[in-house]
Amino acid sequence: MAPFDPHSFADASQPFATHVSLTLYLDFATSTILGSALLTLPSPHTGSLTLDTRSLSNLSPLDPLSLSPLPFSFSPSNPDPVLGQSLTVSLSSHSSLLLTFSTTPASSALQWLSPAQTSSRSHPFVFTQCQSIHARSIFPCQDTPAARICFSAKLNLPRPLSAVMAAAHLARRDPAPGEAGPACPDALWCAQDRVVEEFAMNQPIPPYLFAFAAGDIGFGDVGPRTRVYAEGGTAVLDAAAREFAGTEEMIRVGEALFGPYEWERFDLLVLPPSFPYGGMENPRMVFLTPTVIKGDASGAQVVAHELAHSWTGNLITNKTNEDFWLNEGFTTYAERRIVEMVQGEERAALNTGIGWRGLNEEMERFKDNMEFTKLKPKLAGIDPDDVYSQVPYEKGFQFLWRMERQIGRPAFDEFLKKYISTFKFQSIDTETFLEFLRANVPGIENQIDLKLWVEGTGIPPDAMEPVSTIYTKIVSLAKDFNAGRMPREDEVADWHGQEWELYLENLPKAVEASQVAALDARYRLAESRDWEVKVAFLQLAISSGCKEYFGEVEKTLKQVGRMKYLRPLYTALVQGTGRDEEKMLAKRIFAEAHDGYHPIAQGVVESILAKHS
Ligand code: BES
Ligand code: ZN
């Protein structure tokens, strides 16, 4: 056994599947999928092939030609709560392998929404979220980002619905008898009210980028290679089309900075409010929370981020989650370069400032667990969802920005382009990056303490707070608040969401309850349409013991499932003032909101509550 990724049972001494062909029968009545996966290997293999699985049932590995069962075993006998179970199949000269299986309601990559849980209220909806290690709960696979696979898929769904996938759409057609093989009987597959949607992803991607959604989905074109998809018959679609009108300009800027856009399409799917992230960089089709639609084009920042992943993350991928900063640090850097080009330096500096604040806060959060302040942490035995933080994003950003300052922007831009063209469609580790850096920027190790940046804890002394007029002004206004001075109307006249966000995040964690109420009376922050502002304010209100906002907190926690908002609010409730009343409130709200949250978000909130019970 030679596992190399602490989050996968995949064995480096065995071949990696290069193609997976899926048939997926979506059963909304039971929130399960009846599926088959045909895995193709690069050459005939004799011996073991080890796959990751979690929360799957009725698993059976078959010879693809004879359909006879192949010998297999599971390990460990009790599934590991984080990793699941390995499935080891014995092959004899096989160059492909067929697996039939069904998902279960516990499959964490899938959220099934009943009609009542959607905005249209008329049709059910299902969507996937596979990063970091949830793909294995949809189909058995070598679920490590070191693997790169092409996909084809046939999705069978109720005729009133349509499906989208992070892949090219090939056809919508009637089901054909026999095409699901042993995975699904024709009586189900070919029933009258069913339809098949076919897709292909012909570029090799890591399994965490596998993604689809199905429901009553409508769309509108917003650019030559960009279509916005969202639940049909809702106002979301129009609002999204307006919000994302500038997408093509950003793609062009990205191409100028980082080289050709290699994925052909850049579509956007706006999901129901329970989507647990701001955005997910699924190739050809980014998944987005509806909370980014604010009516003022500020959602562009999240789109810039997910777009930037088209180069950093999707072309070059972290080899394991310990190298996650290669995805997120580079992408945060690339996102800010795009934002700087389309929205100007001040806006980019504001984002950098919000990130700087966030990074400093993580140091506080991890003060008893400094391992997680490292750029390359050790993650054996750790659920990546539990330690998700700003560190890979912002410390990674700082590391790259430090390099840019050292060698100058023109040289660093050249370096980045060469890095991307050298490693595209590969999964690499931090050491490979450092080797490339040393080879292409001779002497860099004498100018920057690379070891301290990569292996050290905390924030290195040569990291830098951004310098900009607006940023500096806001931080100093936040300091004044402490001394009892609130910003004047003329000082905030041209503030948007991000200015308020930065202001609120730079206030002390808790202040006088009367001061919080006075601030809100003047600027109506608890009712902000901007979720970042609203949540930053409510967090301050909870920690300052302002009970009059608990109603708004409850409403917010029941309206959205984006973890960026759930985490701080639940955390503030359970640890903020240390009172039992808040803890009870957190527990009650969670019990009531639980079913509306995505399984990943459920897990994260559970662990916040467990830590403080
Ligand atoms: N790839 C991440 C989301 C992610 C990370 C999902 C880890 C699962 C595990 C995505 O690109 C991201 O960073 N999203 C941010 C957007 C922001 C930085 C603009 C988010 O969701 O908040
Ligand atoms: Zn990202």
XYZ file of C-alpha atoms and ligand atoms in Angstrom:
636
model
C 0.000 0.000 0.000
C 1.345 3.378 -0.960
C -1.201 6.080 -0.087
C 0.239 9.551 -0.683
C -2.781 11.762 -0.024
C -3.940 11.851 3.610
C -7.529 12.257 2.386
C -7.658 9.385 -0.056
C -7.187 5.621 -0.027
C -5.857 5.862 -3.608
C -2.578 4.048 -4.031
C 0.241 5.646 -6.025
C 1.593 2.259 -7.086
C -1.653 1.468 -8.944
C -2.833 2.983 -12.248
C -5.150 5.992 -12.184
C -8.396 5.896 -14.128
C -8.262 8.311 -17.056
C -11.958 8.289 -17.969
C -15.222 7.731 -16.124
C -18.495 7.130 -17.908
C -21.500 7.587 -15.613
C -25.170 6.701 -15.855
C -27.148 8.407 -13.111
C -30.845 7.853 -12.483
C -31.998 10.713 -10.238
C -34.744 9.587 -7.884
C -36.209 12.669 -6.215
C -38.749 10.621 -4.271
C -36.037 8.865 -2.255
C -33.245 11.470 -2.587
C -30.971 8.866 -4.092
C -29.222 8.114 -7.364
C -29.022 4.691 -8.989
C -25.741 4.779 -10.805
C -23.044 3.046 -12.737
C -19.480 4.135 -13.360
C -17.316 2.650 -16.076
C -13.708 3.420 -15.157
C -11.096 3.235 -17.908
C -7.463 2.584 -17.025
C -4.507 3.690 -19.171
C -3.510 0.063 -19.809
C -4.571 -3.475 -18.770
C -3.961 -3.997 -15.060
C -3.641 -7.128 -12.992
C -3.891 -6.841 -9.211
C -5.606 -4.477 -6.839
C -7.320 -1.232 -7.669
C -8.300 0.834 -4.636
C -11.106 3.399 -4.794
C -12.634 5.838 -2.322
C -16.272 5.473 -1.322
C -18.449 7.035 1.368
C -22.170 6.724 2.088
C -22.766 4.564 -0.996
C -24.820 1.376 -0.965
C -25.335 -1.706 -3.149
C -21.829 -1.400 -4.483
C -20.827 -4.067 -6.923
C -17.763 -4.176 -9.163
C -18.284 -6.059 -12.427
C -16.304 -7.167 -15.417
C -17.561 -4.707 -18.059
C -17.851 -7.318 -20.811
C -19.240 -10.392 -19.074
C -20.946 -8.405 -16.277
C -19.720 -11.069 -13.891
C -18.823 -9.898 -10.372
C -15.198 -9.160 -9.552
C -13.649 -10.015 -6.175
C -13.510 -7.042 -3.825
C -13.135 -5.996 -0.203
C -13.899 -2.966 1.944
C -11.624 -1.432 4.534
C -11.862 -0.445 7.331
C -14.964 -2.466 8.203
C -16.375 0.522 10.070
C -16.248 3.468 7.684
C -13.981 6.318 8.734
C -16.270 9.329 9.303
C -14.033 11.583 7.202
C -12.487 9.290 4.614
C -15.223 6.696 4.250
C -14.157 3.244 3.116
C -11.738 1.990 0.527
C -13.058 -0.456 -2.029
C -10.316 -2.697 -3.370
C -11.164 -4.668 -6.502
C -9.014 -7.492 -7.913
C -8.427 -7.087 -11.609
C -6.884 -9.526 -14.045
C -5.703 -7.871 -17.197
C -8.588 -5.410 -17.065
C -8.329 -2.053 -18.786
C -11.753 -1.065 -17.538
C -14.067 -1.793 -14.657
C -17.809 -1.317 -14.191
C -19.260 -0.382 -10.821
C -22.931 -0.221 -9.971
C -24.042 1.555 -6.812
C -26.609 3.818 -5.280
C -26.099 6.997 -3.354
C -27.844 7.391 -0.007
C -29.509 10.391 1.629
C -26.258 10.648 3.636
C -24.210 11.306 0.478
C -22.643 14.599 1.506
C -21.955 15.937 -1.992
C -25.650 16.091 -2.813
C -28.331 18.415 -1.594
C -31.876 17.452 -2.531
C -34.408 20.247 -2.216
C -38.115 19.618 -2.075
C -40.292 21.964 -4.165
C -41.087 23.912 -0.987
C -37.367 24.549 -0.415
C -36.841 26.194 -3.819
C -37.698 29.736 -4.858
C -40.147 28.619 -7.555
C -41.820 26.269 -5.024
C -43.049 24.088 -7.872
C -40.239 21.660 -8.717
C -37.568 19.793 -6.773
C -33.882 20.624 -7.211
C -30.618 18.778 -6.646
C -27.028 19.963 -6.848
C -23.537 18.697 -6.085
C -20.603 20.180 -4.167
C -17.617 17.839 -4.372
C -14.707 19.894 -3.066
C -12.833 18.895 -1.042
C -13.554 15.162 -0.569
C -17.214 14.611 -1.361
C -17.052 13.178 -4.905
C -16.660 9.726 -3.321
C -20.177 10.044 -1.918
C -21.606 10.174 -5.477
C -19.550 7.471 -7.206
C -16.536 5.307 -6.331
C -13.354 6.965 -7.567
C -9.753 7.769 -6.787
C -10.901 10.866 -4.948
C -7.630 12.742 -4.790
C -6.830 15.931 -6.703
C -3.659 14.182 -7.884
C -5.918 12.171 -10.217
C -7.117 13.744 -13.456
C -10.081 12.253 -15.270
C -12.250 12.923 -18.312
C -15.974 12.347 -17.857
C -19.014 11.432 -19.824
C -22.412 11.242 -18.180
C -25.999 10.347 -18.901
C -28.387 11.860 -16.372
C -31.912 10.452 -16.259
C -34.457 12.838 -14.730
C -38.158 13.699 -14.646
C -39.166 15.319 -17.934
C -40.273 18.677 -16.464
C -36.717 19.235 -15.173
C -33.476 19.969 -16.942
C -29.903 19.258 -15.982
C -26.676 21.214 -16.261
C -23.160 19.935 -15.727
C -19.625 21.289 -15.569
C -19.108 19.717 -18.970
C -20.261 20.150 -22.571
C -23.956 19.460 -23.135
C -24.378 16.894 -25.906
C -28.073 16.001 -26.009
C -31.479 16.015 -24.372
C -33.380 12.989 -25.604
C -35.631 10.053 -24.756
C -34.105 7.287 -22.644
C -32.944 4.231 -24.623
C -33.510 0.671 -23.367
C -30.435 -1.071 -22.009
C -28.226 1.985 -21.831
C -28.046 2.014 -18.048
C -26.871 -1.600 -18.075
C -27.206 -3.428 -14.764
C -27.404 -0.178 -12.779
C -31.041 0.595 -13.416
C -33.878 -1.502 -14.829
C -35.416 -0.289 -18.101
C -38.818 -0.060 -16.403
C -37.439 2.880 -14.442
C -34.903 4.270 -16.900
C -37.357 4.327 -19.838
C -40.542 5.284 -17.983
C -42.712 7.746 -19.855
C -42.067 10.790 -17.742
C -38.266 10.535 -17.923
C -35.696 12.250 -20.094
C -31.935 11.818 -20.543
C -29.389 14.640 -20.662
C -25.931 13.757 -21.956
C -22.672 15.530 -21.201
C -18.950 15.150 -21.788
C -15.895 16.701 -20.176
C -13.012 15.919 -22.478
C -10.346 17.768 -20.544
C -8.848 15.905 -17.592
C -10.019 17.356 -14.278
C -9.580 16.364 -10.636
C -12.650 14.581 -9.180
C -13.530 17.507 -6.890
C -14.490 19.480 -9.996
C -17.181 16.988 -11.000
C -20.483 18.878 -10.778
C -24.073 18.887 -11.927
C -27.452 20.288 -10.950
C -31.010 19.428 -11.973
C -34.257 21.273 -11.481
C -36.464 23.800 -13.167
C -33.536 25.726 -14.631
C -33.769 28.678 -16.994
C -31.014 30.713 -18.638
C -30.060 33.895 -20.418
C -26.961 34.829 -22.429
C -24.775 37.565 -20.981
C -21.737 37.303 -23.254
C -20.306 35.410 -26.226
C -19.205 32.498 -24.030
C -21.268 33.135 -20.926
C -24.775 32.130 -20.086
C -26.356 32.624 -16.670
C -28.459 29.727 -15.394
C -30.802 29.910 -12.413
C -34.058 28.505 -11.161
C -36.621 29.247 -13.856
C -39.569 31.537 -13.428
C -37.908 33.635 -10.752
C -36.588 37.170 -10.637
C -33.129 35.763 -9.867
C -32.374 35.194 -13.529
C -32.909 38.814 -14.586
C -31.048 40.190 -11.612
C -28.170 37.779 -12.254
C -27.961 38.736 -15.914
C -27.581 42.384 -14.900
C -25.120 41.664 -12.113
C -22.832 39.597 -14.341
C -22.940 41.704 -17.504
C -19.219 42.486 -17.185
C -18.084 38.852 -17.238
C -16.655 38.818 -20.773
C -14.460 41.800 -19.963
C -13.055 39.903 -16.996
C -12.352 36.812 -19.094
C -10.394 38.994 -21.545
C -8.427 40.560 -18.702
C -7.714 37.084 -17.344
C -6.431 35.981 -20.740
C -4.186 39.019 -21.026
C -2.705 38.300 -17.612
C -2.526 34.520 -17.476
C -2.771 33.151 -21.024
C -5.581 31.633 -23.111
C -8.883 30.631 -21.471
C -8.766 26.890 -22.119
C -12.301 25.808 -21.206
C -14.333 27.184 -24.115
C -17.404 28.228 -22.117
C -17.616 30.223 -18.903
C -21.203 29.814 -17.736
C -22.601 30.750 -14.333
C -25.157 28.791 -12.329
C -26.927 30.666 -9.542
C -28.073 28.117 -6.974
C -30.779 28.214 -4.321
C -29.815 30.058 -1.078
C -28.631 26.875 0.647
C -25.537 26.669 -1.579
C -22.804 26.400 1.076
C -20.120 28.524 -0.632
C -19.887 31.931 -2.252
C -18.723 30.305 -5.420
C -17.290 27.043 -6.669
C -15.023 26.999 -9.691
C -16.578 24.032 -11.506
C -15.030 24.071 -14.995
C -17.107 25.606 -17.798
C -19.823 26.361 -15.249
C -19.134 28.173 -12.005
C -21.633 27.576 -9.182
C -22.678 30.672 -7.213
C -24.688 31.574 -4.128
C -27.603 33.929 -4.835
C -26.242 36.176 -2.048
C -23.684 37.592 -4.480
C -26.479 39.277 -6.383
C -26.797 42.650 -4.717
C -27.928 44.795 -7.599
C -24.698 46.789 -7.674
C -22.328 44.583 -9.686
C -20.255 43.807 -6.579
C -20.792 40.089 -7.188
C -18.107 40.592 -9.817
C -15.458 39.951 -7.166
C -16.662 36.411 -6.536
C -16.941 35.822 -10.286
C -13.392 37.187 -10.738
C -12.225 34.694 -8.111
C -13.938 31.658 -9.635
C -12.844 32.766 -13.110
C -9.244 33.039 -11.929
C -9.434 29.374 -10.865
C -9.748 28.553 -14.579
C -5.969 29.029 -14.601
C -4.941 28.470 -10.990
C -6.748 25.433 -9.600
C -8.380 23.979 -12.678
C -5.414 24.085 -15.081
C -2.828 23.671 -12.322
C -4.272 21.759 -9.401
C -3.031 21.181 -5.857
C -1.769 17.615 -5.553
C -3.358 17.113 -2.146
C -5.282 19.344 0.228
C -2.045 20.087 2.071
C -1.092 22.119 -1.015
C -4.466 23.905 -1.074
C -2.736 27.301 -1.040
C -1.516 26.570 -4.585
C -5.199 26.728 -5.583
C -6.536 29.452 -3.334
C -3.493 31.673 -2.728
C -2.736 31.940 -6.444
C -6.406 32.461 -7.199
C -6.756 35.217 -4.617
C -3.724 36.924 -6.141
C -5.122 36.458 -9.674
C -8.606 37.615 -8.586
C -7.151 40.893 -7.243
C -5.194 41.489 -10.440
C -8.426 41.087 -12.438
C -10.347 43.334 -10.028
C -7.582 45.929 -10.246
C -7.881 45.986 -14.045
C -11.673 46.250 -14.200
C -12.501 48.160 -10.998
C -9.281 50.031 -10.231
C -6.500 49.972 -7.649
C -8.537 51.352 -4.757
C -11.110 48.567 -5.023
C -8.379 45.937 -5.209
C -6.643 47.462 -2.179
C -9.910 47.336 -0.262
C -10.192 43.613 -1.011
C -6.605 43.122 0.087
C -7.409 45.004 3.288
C -10.447 42.841 4.040
C -8.221 39.819 3.429
C -5.510 41.174 5.724
C -8.038 41.601 8.543
C -9.305 38.057 7.883
C -5.799 36.599 7.991
C -5.078 38.284 11.310
C -8.316 36.941 12.740
C -7.392 33.384 11.751
C -4.216 33.736 13.828
C -6.464 34.341 16.818
C -8.746 31.418 15.898
C -5.816 29.023 15.555
C -3.716 30.324 18.425
C -3.833 26.920 20.141
C -3.469 25.089 16.860
C -0.683 26.881 15.046
C -0.270 24.043 12.547
C -3.226 25.467 10.633
C -1.513 28.825 10.250
C 1.107 27.153 8.034
C 0.900 27.537 4.291
C 1.468 23.812 4.029
C -0.147 22.219 7.106
C -0.157 18.539 8.010
C -3.723 17.334 7.539
C -3.608 13.590 8.249
C -6.683 12.721 10.314
C -8.208 16.162 9.768
C -11.420 16.871 7.852
C -10.587 19.680 5.391
C -14.077 21.145 5.964
C -13.275 21.555 9.673
C -10.147 23.641 9.118
C -11.301 25.665 6.128
C -9.871 29.118 6.706
C -8.481 32.276 5.146
C -4.903 31.101 5.713
C -4.334 29.383 2.330
C -6.094 32.298 0.612
C -4.521 35.261 2.333
C -1.144 33.943 3.451
C -0.816 32.477 -0.046
C -1.761 35.841 -1.531
C 0.770 37.587 0.711
C 3.524 35.157 -0.303
C 2.945 35.835 -4.007
C 2.591 39.573 -3.470
C 5.915 39.490 -1.599
C 7.517 37.834 -4.646
C 5.973 40.456 -6.914
C 7.479 43.239 -4.782
C 10.846 41.535 -4.873
C 11.214 41.057 -8.614
C 8.833 43.710 -9.923
C 5.497 43.283 -11.596
C 6.645 42.786 -15.214
C 9.035 39.986 -14.259
C 6.485 38.399 -11.934
C 3.830 38.464 -14.666
C 6.217 36.671 -17.013
C 6.941 34.141 -14.296
C 3.230 33.484 -13.693
C 2.507 32.940 -17.381
C 5.396 30.522 -17.658
C 4.290 28.702 -14.493
C 0.811 28.224 -15.915
C 1.918 27.078 -19.359
C 4.494 24.700 -17.846
C 2.159 22.896 -15.440
C -1.263 23.163 -17.076
C -3.422 20.038 -16.729
C -1.112 18.779 -13.990
C -1.544 18.366 -10.246
C 1.520 19.591 -8.403
C 2.755 19.981 -4.837
C 4.343 22.932 -3.060
C 7.847 21.515 -3.494
C 7.397 21.425 -7.276
C 6.337 25.057 -7.222
C 9.337 26.057 -5.087
C 11.723 24.213 -7.370
C 10.244 26.016 -10.379
C 10.494 29.323 -8.535
C 14.163 28.817 -7.651
C 14.999 27.733 -11.191
C 13.236 30.672 -12.825
C 14.056 33.397 -10.334
C 17.671 32.640 -9.455
C 18.700 33.904 -6.043
C 15.125 34.312 -4.765
C 15.891 32.096 -1.765
C 18.466 34.671 -0.626
C 15.919 37.465 -0.790
C 12.813 35.812 0.612
C 12.811 33.289 3.438
C 10.898 30.643 1.470
C 11.133 28.090 4.262
C 9.642 30.492 6.783
C 6.795 31.358 4.422
C 5.946 27.742 3.603
C 6.715 25.867 6.808
C 6.507 28.595 9.434
C 3.507 29.399 11.597
C 1.923 32.847 11.875
C 2.361 35.827 9.596
C 5.924 36.416 8.335
C 7.398 39.858 9.133
C 7.674 40.781 5.454
C 3.920 40.335 4.827
C 2.268 43.692 4.199
C -0.884 45.569 5.002
C -2.146 47.343 1.863
C -1.610 51.066 1.465
C -4.444 53.097 -0.033
C -6.231 56.293 0.856
C -9.671 54.748 1.322
C -8.346 51.742 3.203
C -6.316 53.839 5.625
C -9.215 56.235 6.194
C -11.625 53.413 7.005
C -9.246 51.713 9.422
C -8.693 54.994 11.235
C -12.436 55.675 11.421
C -12.842 52.228 12.979
C -10.264 53.182 15.620
C -12.209 56.387 16.356
C -15.326 54.352 17.095
C -13.557 52.984 20.126
C -13.158 56.490 21.430
C -16.875 57.001 20.962
C -16.864 58.713 17.550
C -19.187 57.403 14.870
C -18.475 58.217 11.208
C -20.370 61.242 9.910
C -22.796 61.045 6.984
C -20.416 62.937 4.721
C -17.643 60.466 5.561
C -19.657 57.444 4.495
C -21.582 59.084 1.648
C -19.844 57.071 -1.071
C -19.343 53.865 0.895
C -20.482 50.626 -0.697
C -20.775 47.231 0.923
C -17.065 46.546 0.995
C -16.251 49.811 2.775
C -18.795 48.989 5.480
C -17.558 45.447 5.695
C -13.987 46.632 6.227
C -15.139 49.204 8.774
C -17.169 46.723 10.809
C -14.476 44.066 10.717
C -11.940 46.533 12.066
C -14.050 47.419 15.088
C -13.216 45.664 18.358
C -14.896 42.240 18.670
C -17.364 43.538 21.244
C -18.350 47.094 22.071
C -20.970 48.835 24.235
C -24.448 47.583 23.319
C -25.725 51.161 23.214
C -23.033 52.085 20.676
C -24.064 49.198 18.405
C -27.686 50.302 18.526
C -26.720 53.912 17.818
C -24.648 52.886 14.799
C -27.558 50.890 13.425
C -30.083 53.619 14.127
C -28.003 55.924 11.972
C -26.955 53.610 9.148
C -29.473 50.744 9.132
C -26.825 48.028 8.869
C -28.908 45.133 10.189
C -31.191 45.559 7.205
C -28.450 45.929 4.610
C -29.113 44.185 1.299
C -25.448 43.387 1.306
C -25.040 40.114 3.200
C -21.414 40.771 4.115
C -22.425 43.981 5.849
C -25.484 42.522 7.499
C -23.568 39.524 8.860
C -20.571 41.579 10.032
C -22.999 43.851 11.880
C -25.017 41.015 13.423
C -21.827 39.325 14.560
C -20.833 42.513 16.378
C -24.329 42.834 17.802
C -24.286 39.285 19.220
C -20.819 39.647 20.735
C -21.831 42.964 22.258
C -24.864 41.361 23.882
C -27.534 43.266 21.884
C -30.518 41.001 22.284
C -32.789 43.154 20.175
C -31.044 41.760 17.088
C -31.640 38.083 17.847
C -34.773 38.086 15.695
C -32.786 39.327 12.703
C -30.036 36.783 13.440
C -32.575 33.968 13.423
C -34.116 35.190 10.172
C -30.702 35.409 8.532
C -29.665 31.925 9.656
C -32.876 30.520 8.221
C -32.628 32.373 4.923
C -29.175 31.346 3.726
C -26.888 28.351 3.982
C -23.656 30.011 2.883
C -21.082 28.871 5.439
C -19.273 32.198 5.333
C -22.334 33.580 7.170
C -23.286 30.549 9.253
C -19.818 30.165 10.794
C -19.405 33.639 12.324
C -23.014 33.913 13.487
C -23.173 30.504 15.156
C -19.686 31.005 16.581
C -20.630 34.405 18.001
C -23.749 32.875 19.572
C -21.948 30.000 21.274
C -18.791 31.741 22.384
C -19.489 35.470 22.152
C -20.663 36.403 25.595
C -20.443 32.918 27.049
C -24.062 33.061 28.190
C -26.352 30.052 28.128
C -29.231 31.936 26.576
C -27.284 32.493 23.339
C -26.157 28.880 23.248
C -29.731 27.668 23.608
C -30.798 30.043 20.887
C -28.073 28.694 18.573
C -29.224 25.138 19.236
C -32.864 25.918 18.630
C -32.215 27.821 15.420
C -29.987 25.016 14.143
C -32.595 22.373 14.960
C -35.173 24.348 12.993
C -32.919 25.354 10.088
C -31.043 22.026 9.846
C -33.072 20.449 7.059
C -32.626 23.462 4.842
C -28.814 23.410 5.123
C -26.500 21.532 2.796
C -25.014 18.374 4.404
C -21.548 20.009 4.438
C -22.931 23.060 6.230
C -24.830 20.815 8.674
C -21.539 19.139 9.569
C -19.712 22.427 10.040
C -22.410 23.934 12.280
C -22.607 20.695 14.281
C -18.908 20.890 14.992
C -19.157 24.553 16.066
C -21.955 23.676 18.499
C -20.126 20.573 19.739
C -16.971 22.549 20.559
C -18.882 24.836 22.865
C -21.477 22.558 24.406
N -12.913 26.548 -4.213
C -13.476 27.499 -3.330
C -14.635 26.952 -2.537
C -14.298 25.745 -1.715
C -13.130 25.670 -0.983
C -15.172 24.701 -1.662
C -12.847 24.536 -0.227
C -14.886 23.576 -0.915
C -13.732 23.492 -0.195
C -13.938 28.761 -4.064
O -13.130 29.101 -5.135
C -13.875 29.905 -3.097
O -12.813 30.190 -2.622
N -15.002 30.561 -2.832
C -15.064 31.708 -1.979
C -15.200 32.937 -2.848
C -14.387 34.118 -2.449
C -12.990 33.865 -2.028
C -14.475 35.235 -3.467
C -16.286 31.573 -1.074
O -17.052 30.625 -1.250
O -16.463 32.379 -0.199
Zn -11.227 29.757 -4.550
